[in-house]
């Protein structure tokens, strides 16, 4: 993409309504525009990051054997009356009536809808296990929408639902989700710690929230610092193996890590004092096992091997896709702007032409642009006739992990400058070598 033809409405001033850094940078970098309280348009740069996060979530869900689909945002109130949640959910639910006076709602979550789909089409244990998921907009009429996309009213969520014959099978599905979530967050350049949580209105005995540590997080968290040394990394895992998934769950949840809702001072006191941490965190996902809470009242049953009709065991598993854009910025920025992890960056590399209109510099930039594109990478080429300082400031603000600076002086010596956004370190390289180095970094992801 050439910046002269892109839509990147960068703001010079700090927007006064933004209280936290991710909100400030998302507005300044032209990623989002508020359309109403807690409701945002995703401008091209923000949209790209959102899509990259979605792609990682899809890939990791599919790898775990979960099946993508799409349910609507608007739902009929009747299904929610069946589960009893139409009255329970309270004011966070946006209730609408259509022209015939039918009660509708903008889905805050999808347990009822998916259970209805399941009961309409599945009747035998032979069709289990089954996990269906979608990535769809949700609406919760939050009393205090704030911090930009972190606590929106309309927000994008991945929600998945498992259907299993027994509790044991459903707990395996729970563990599979835990593993796939660990992988997803790491690919986004994040450490998200599974912490024991509270069931809340969705209910359930087994539940973990995934928290990204950040000062601006809304949850207070208590944990054993050893947990921050754990990495899932590139290990191979067989998602069908009950033992392997269980082992990962045990590894990542055996140390003390809880949110304020489930915090237990006496247990926490057993953690050696020098490892006890009290901090803040951003909830970027949650997994639940809730048994037959919805399948029983809604009649989602299957015939088992003994020809008995039994309600299925279910769980639901959510990732806050749009909140993650803010969470990643909270975890990765400096005073100049965002620092995108390679896994989610909107463009792979920025090209800055120090002397637009200089025949040699222009040609070198064009050649770099072509080389990256041919390798399947997306460069953002700042081809505007701006001062170098302004170009650097824009690149720093939008946070591409790598930048190549091209100027007549370097070209005389056959070199361009490659700069790492995170460390600020630069090196001079022949243009082909710079391309090779950047391509190598992305190939290794
Ligand atoms: P919270 O406690 O932050 O209100 P929740 O526990 O009610 O969230 P879940 O039902 O667990 O939310 O939804 C799954 C994920 O969706 C959450 O982990 C979070 O990342 C995201 N999410 C929930 N509410 C919002 C919101 N208002 N804006 C953006 N993302 C949200
Ligand atoms: Mg939650």
XYZ file of C-alpha atoms and ligand atoms in Angstrom:
477
model
C 0.000 0.000 0.000
C 1.166 3.494 -0.844
C 0.447 5.933 1.944
C -0.491 8.659 -0.561
C -3.435 6.497 -1.648
C -4.373 5.039 1.732
C -6.894 6.280 4.257
C -4.945 6.880 7.449
C -6.477 9.845 9.270
C -3.704 10.384 11.844
C -4.399 12.875 14.643
C -1.634 15.176 15.864
C -3.249 16.066 19.170
C -4.101 13.713 21.992
C -7.864 13.213 22.014
C -9.155 14.439 25.352
C -11.764 11.679 25.742
C -9.166 8.896 25.784
C -8.078 7.921 29.294
C -5.808 5.008 28.505
C -2.943 4.611 26.090
C -4.526 2.042 23.757
C -7.596 4.205 23.232
C -5.427 7.269 22.666
C -3.187 5.537 20.123
C -6.065 3.853 18.315
C -7.685 7.253 17.780
C -4.422 8.989 16.925
C -3.338 6.274 14.481
C -6.665 6.501 12.667
C -7.724 2.959 13.564
C -11.220 3.641 14.884
C -13.842 6.335 15.034
C -16.558 6.402 17.636
C -20.053 6.511 16.195
C -21.976 6.373 19.495
C -20.979 5.562 23.082
C -19.164 2.222 22.967
C -19.797 1.740 19.245
C -17.003 2.181 16.725
C -16.265 2.169 13.044
C -13.102 0.285 12.245
C -11.078 2.419 9.882
C -8.749 0.638 7.433
C -5.706 0.308 9.723
C -7.750 -0.893 12.702
C -9.747 -3.223 10.496
C -6.556 -4.897 9.298
C -5.422 -5.662 12.840
C -8.892 -6.916 13.769
C -8.825 -9.265 10.754
C -5.348 -10.525 11.647
C -6.506 -11.403 15.150
C -9.580 -13.101 13.738
C -7.417 -15.136 11.362
C -5.236 -16.423 14.186
C -8.311 -17.351 16.215
C -9.827 -19.197 13.242
C -6.634 -21.078 12.471
C -6.160 -22.213 16.053
C -9.803 -23.218 16.484
C -9.735 -25.250 13.303
C -6.439 -26.829 14.360
C -8.138 -27.927 17.584
C -10.928 -29.585 15.580
C -13.596 -26.941 16.179
C -15.984 -26.079 13.363
C -16.620 -22.498 12.147
C -20.096 -21.221 11.319
C -22.027 -17.960 11.601
C -25.111 -17.123 13.641
C -27.029 -13.835 13.358
C -26.675 -10.842 15.651
C -30.450 -10.505 16.123
C -32.242 -13.249 17.997
C -35.798 -14.054 18.943
C -36.672 -13.547 22.611
C -38.580 -16.841 22.656
C -35.415 -18.942 22.868
C -34.214 -16.894 25.815
C -37.521 -17.410 27.560
C -36.968 -21.156 27.262
C -33.669 -20.974 29.110
C -35.022 -18.465 31.600
C -32.397 -15.876 30.745
C -34.703 -13.361 29.058
C -35.649 -11.979 32.458
C -32.371 -12.793 34.191
C -30.046 -10.944 31.847
C -31.089 -7.465 32.909
C -30.383 -4.132 31.307
C -27.245 -5.186 29.486
C -29.467 -6.894 26.942
C -30.582 -4.652 24.103
C -34.227 -5.500 23.559
C -35.898 -4.622 20.289
C -39.320 -5.251 18.865
C -39.967 -5.688 15.153
C -42.888 -4.222 13.148
C -45.129 -7.108 14.194
C -44.422 -6.410 17.836
C -42.307 -9.554 18.243
C -39.673 -9.393 20.959
C -36.165 -9.567 19.591
C -32.754 -8.894 21.050
C -29.242 -8.142 19.870
C -27.302 -11.195 21.057
C -24.974 -10.641 24.015
C -23.922 -14.306 23.658
C -25.281 -17.374 21.843
C -25.887 -20.352 24.149
C -29.623 -20.457 23.391
C -29.294 -20.115 19.639
C -26.635 -22.785 19.306
C -28.548 -25.142 21.602
C -31.594 -24.712 19.366
C -29.518 -25.550 16.289
C -28.099 -28.573 18.025
C -31.433 -29.991 19.189
C -32.913 -29.553 15.707
C -30.256 -31.623 14.009
C -28.427 -33.906 16.405
C -30.012 -36.854 18.157
C -27.392 -39.550 18.632
C -24.252 -39.945 20.677
C -22.603 -41.073 17.431
C -22.588 -37.437 16.271
C -20.556 -36.364 19.308
C -18.179 -34.836 20.230
C -19.063 -31.600 18.463
C -17.710 -28.084 18.916
C -19.141 -25.247 16.839
C -17.964 -21.668 16.986
C -18.368 -18.341 15.283
C -16.845 -14.875 15.325
C -19.689 -12.397 15.436
C -20.596 -8.983 16.812
C -22.234 -8.910 20.211
C -24.091 -6.149 21.968
C -24.115 -5.544 25.694
C -25.584 -2.301 26.866
C -22.730 -1.716 29.301
C -23.549 0.860 31.940
C -20.150 2.491 31.505
C -18.678 1.852 28.071
C -15.109 3.115 28.251
C -11.497 2.719 27.247
C -12.391 2.574 23.555
C -12.747 -0.952 22.219
C -11.806 -2.465 25.574
C -15.270 -2.044 26.996
C -17.513 -1.341 24.072
C -21.214 -1.920 23.760
C -20.897 -3.491 20.329
C -17.856 -5.758 20.221
C -16.507 -8.696 18.248
C -16.292 -12.015 20.042
C -15.315 -15.509 19.159
C -17.713 -17.796 20.964
C -17.550 -21.556 20.755
C -19.822 -24.221 22.198
C -19.018 -27.855 22.845
C -21.567 -30.677 22.955
C -20.494 -33.922 24.583
C -22.065 -37.110 25.858
C -20.393 -37.118 29.258
C -18.842 -34.738 31.711
C -15.409 -36.293 31.040
C -15.730 -35.646 27.310
C -16.868 -32.086 27.980
C -13.879 -31.500 30.245
C -11.624 -32.694 27.447
C -13.284 -30.075 25.225
C -12.590 -27.530 27.984
C -8.926 -28.500 28.018
C -8.721 -28.365 24.224
C -9.993 -24.809 24.376
C -7.450 -23.897 27.009
C -4.623 -25.207 24.821
C -5.903 -23.528 21.660
C -6.307 -20.234 23.539
C -2.756 -20.367 24.887
C -1.506 -20.880 21.331
C -3.698 -18.102 19.931
C -2.576 -15.470 22.411
C 1.082 -16.366 22.022
C 0.795 -16.011 18.252
C -0.559 -12.497 18.885
C 2.572 -11.716 20.887
C 0.696 -11.776 24.187
C 1.045 -13.572 27.444
C -2.482 -14.308 28.695
C -2.558 -16.145 32.003
C -5.396 -18.571 32.731
C -6.859 -17.656 36.113
C -9.571 -19.308 38.116
C -12.724 -17.276 37.734
C -16.326 -17.024 38.749
C -19.216 -18.422 36.690
C -21.236 -15.192 36.549
C -24.580 -15.067 34.684
C -23.538 -17.809 32.237
C -22.997 -20.100 35.232
C -20.716 -23.067 35.688
C -18.310 -24.801 38.036
C -15.271 -24.955 35.827
C -14.146 -21.687 34.422
C -10.908 -19.868 33.706
C -10.391 -16.352 32.488
C -7.343 -15.418 30.427
C -5.710 -12.235 31.636
C -3.127 -9.977 30.082
C -1.212 -8.152 32.791
C -1.510 -4.374 32.355
C -1.774 -1.464 34.762
C -4.948 -0.288 33.071
C -6.678 -3.674 33.426
C -10.094 -3.636 35.067
C -9.562 -6.817 37.107
C -7.424 -7.152 40.178
C -5.378 -10.339 39.961
C -3.336 -12.380 42.421
C -0.743 -14.860 41.197
C 2.432 -16.793 41.779
C 5.126 -15.069 39.694
C 6.400 -18.459 38.472
C 3.409 -18.586 36.183
C 4.854 -15.836 34.013
C 7.751 -18.122 33.054
C 5.430 -20.584 31.337
C 5.346 -20.621 27.545
C 3.400 -22.896 25.277
C 5.750 -22.219 22.368
C 5.893 -24.381 19.271
C 5.235 -27.708 20.898
C 3.269 -30.284 18.976
C 0.034 -31.358 20.539
C -2.516 -33.980 19.617
C -5.859 -32.336 20.380
C -7.547 -35.741 20.467
C -5.276 -36.890 23.259
C -7.034 -36.534 26.606
C -3.730 -36.993 28.469
C -1.811 -34.395 26.484
C -4.485 -31.709 26.843
C -4.954 -32.512 30.532
C -1.198 -32.197 31.072
C -1.206 -28.706 29.560
C -4.133 -27.676 31.763
C -2.292 -28.916 34.835
C 0.942 -27.229 33.834
C -0.734 -23.858 33.284
C -3.237 -23.895 36.136
C -1.458 -25.603 39.028
C 0.091 -22.388 40.366
C -1.949 -19.834 42.215
C -3.593 -17.387 39.798
C -6.991 -15.895 40.538
C -9.055 -12.814 39.897
C -10.541 -10.863 42.787
C -13.824 -12.755 42.366
C -12.319 -16.054 43.495
C -9.263 -14.837 45.390
C -8.546 -16.777 48.593
C -6.143 -15.070 51.027
C -5.367 -18.267 52.935
C -4.363 -20.159 49.790
C -2.429 -17.185 48.461
C -0.482 -17.045 51.719
C 0.912 -20.503 50.918
C 2.759 -19.073 47.899
C 6.306 -18.084 48.969
C 6.195 -14.376 49.749
C 8.770 -13.303 47.158
C 6.646 -14.892 44.419
C 3.308 -13.352 45.465
C 2.078 -10.751 43.021
C -0.930 -8.460 43.117
C -1.502 -6.690 39.833
C -4.094 -5.705 37.303
C -5.184 -7.566 34.210
C -7.320 -7.329 31.098
C -9.691 -10.228 30.507
C -9.214 -11.349 26.907
C -11.059 -14.657 27.065
C -12.939 -17.093 29.223
C -13.770 -20.784 29.101
C -16.675 -22.475 30.888
C -17.988 -25.932 31.473
C -21.616 -25.714 32.600
C -22.918 -29.237 32.122
C -26.608 -29.496 31.283
C -27.628 -25.972 32.294
C -29.045 -25.206 28.833
C -29.495 -28.666 27.349
C -31.933 -29.760 30.069
C -34.436 -26.882 29.943
C -34.139 -26.659 26.164
C -34.346 -30.394 25.484
C -30.985 -30.796 23.758
C -30.643 -34.542 24.187
C -29.049 -37.489 22.425
C -29.671 -41.199 22.545
C -26.744 -42.960 24.247
C -25.368 -46.460 23.678
C -28.048 -47.927 25.950
C -30.742 -46.208 23.864
C -31.512 -43.774 26.698
C -32.216 -40.116 25.973
C -29.802 -37.918 27.928
C -29.104 -34.185 27.929
C -25.736 -33.263 26.463
C -22.896 -31.717 28.469
C -21.934 -28.312 27.226
C -19.454 -25.521 27.673
C -18.904 -22.135 26.097
C -15.644 -20.471 25.289
C -15.119 -16.846 24.371
C -12.314 -14.655 23.081
C -12.685 -10.877 23.019
C -11.464 -10.284 19.469
C -12.012 -6.511 19.350
C -10.864 -6.013 22.957
C -7.626 -7.780 22.021
C -6.664 -4.946 19.677
C -6.611 -2.618 22.695
C -5.061 -5.211 24.994
C -2.154 -5.791 22.617
C -1.467 -2.044 22.522
C -1.639 -1.820 26.329
C 0.972 -4.582 26.473
C 3.149 -3.284 23.644
C 3.799 0.427 23.137
C 6.180 3.227 24.064
C 5.842 6.996 24.265
C 6.047 7.337 20.479
C 3.237 4.968 19.681
C 2.188 1.379 19.149
C 4.653 -1.499 18.733
C 2.829 -4.280 16.884
C 3.937 -7.839 17.453
C 4.761 -9.403 14.056
C 1.832 -11.817 14.372
C -0.840 -9.120 14.122
C 0.841 -6.120 12.490
C -1.318 -4.343 9.889
C 1.621 -4.081 7.462
C 4.756 -6.165 7.624
C 7.210 -3.371 6.938
C 7.227 0.371 6.406
C 9.262 1.962 3.639
C 10.262 5.582 4.196
C 11.552 7.551 1.257
C 13.666 10.428 2.607
C 13.677 12.292 -0.685
C 10.517 11.777 -2.644
C 11.070 12.851 -6.237
C 14.746 11.879 -6.267
C 14.958 9.447 -9.181
C 17.294 7.028 -7.458
C 15.504 7.027 -4.113
C 12.115 6.587 -5.790
C 13.411 3.696 -7.887
C 14.979 1.972 -4.872
C 11.703 2.270 -2.923
C 9.717 0.901 -5.847
C 12.114 -2.038 -6.110
C 11.785 -2.793 -2.382
C 8.012 -2.547 -2.676
C 7.996 -5.048 -5.536
C 10.326 -7.470 -3.765
C 8.187 -7.564 -0.605
C 4.977 -7.934 -2.565
C 6.462 -10.781 -4.607
C 7.276 -12.566 -1.327
C 3.670 -12.244 -0.177
C 4.449 -9.527 2.369
C 2.587 -6.249 2.620
C 4.698 -3.094 2.788
C 3.369 0.360 3.626
C 5.332 2.803 1.500
C 5.353 6.404 2.714
C 5.589 8.075 -0.693
C 4.279 11.447 0.456
C 6.348 14.596 -0.028
C 6.660 15.164 3.709
C 9.638 15.959 5.896
C 11.577 12.936 7.127
C 10.676 13.771 10.734
C 6.947 13.682 10.000
C 7.291 10.379 8.162
C 9.180 8.816 11.068
C 6.630 10.105 13.565
C 3.786 8.512 11.594
C 5.628 5.201 11.288
C 6.434 5.191 15.004
C 2.840 5.984 15.918
C 1.298 3.244 13.761
C 3.913 0.845 15.073
C 5.001 -1.386 12.189
C 7.666 -3.697 13.634
C 10.183 -3.014 10.834
C 11.033 0.087 8.870
C 13.332 0.557 5.891
C 14.627 4.058 5.328
C 15.839 4.937 1.860
C 17.800 8.095 1.030
C 20.190 9.339 -1.647
C 23.157 9.376 0.735
C 22.839 5.705 1.719
C 22.135 4.641 -1.821
C 25.492 6.132 -2.922
C 27.080 3.481 -0.685
C 24.604 0.843 -1.835
C 22.743 0.654 1.477
C 19.387 1.322 3.102
C 18.647 1.440 6.817
C 16.637 -1.276 8.541
C 15.145 -0.279 11.924
C 13.475 -2.404 14.530
C 10.540 -0.540 16.096
C 10.810 -2.376 19.418
C 14.519 -1.839 20.121
C 15.045 1.238 17.980
C 18.221 -0.401 16.649
C 19.188 0.265 13.045
C 21.593 -1.360 10.639
C 22.755 -0.466 7.159
C 22.291 -3.189 4.615
C 22.119 -3.691 0.880
C 18.444 -3.463 -0.118
C 18.267 -7.182 -1.037
C 19.708 -8.107 2.350
C 17.137 -5.964 4.141
C 14.341 -7.718 2.250
C 15.830 -11.101 3.057
C 16.128 -10.298 6.743
C 12.560 -9.052 7.089
C 11.194 -11.962 5.038
C 13.142 -14.380 7.258
C 11.546 -12.958 10.403
C 8.023 -13.461 9.074
C 8.831 -16.893 7.653
C 9.829 -17.953 11.165
C 6.448 -17.102 12.708
P -16.250 -8.480 31.467
O -16.111 -9.151 32.804
O -15.003 -7.786 31.022
O -17.468 -7.616 31.376
P -17.448 -10.881 30.572
O -16.824 -11.832 31.523
O -18.815 -10.407 30.822
O -16.481 -9.624 30.386
P -17.589 -12.967 28.576
O -19.017 -13.267 28.543
O -16.657 -13.868 29.289
O -17.372 -11.450 29.089
O -17.119 -12.716 27.058
C -15.962 -13.268 26.462
C -14.933 -12.208 26.157
O -15.491 -11.120 25.422
C -14.363 -11.555 27.411
O -13.312 -12.336 27.936
C -13.855 -10.226 26.875
O -12.553 -10.384 26.338
C -14.814 -9.916 25.750
N -15.770 -8.882 26.168
C -16.773 -8.986 27.066
N -17.428 -7.841 27.223
C -16.837 -6.959 26.379
C -17.075 -5.578 26.065
N -18.049 -4.893 26.638
N -16.260 -4.996 25.144
C -15.275 -5.689 24.554
N -15.018 -6.972 24.808
C -15.768 -7.613 25.702
Mg -15.773 -13.332 31.167
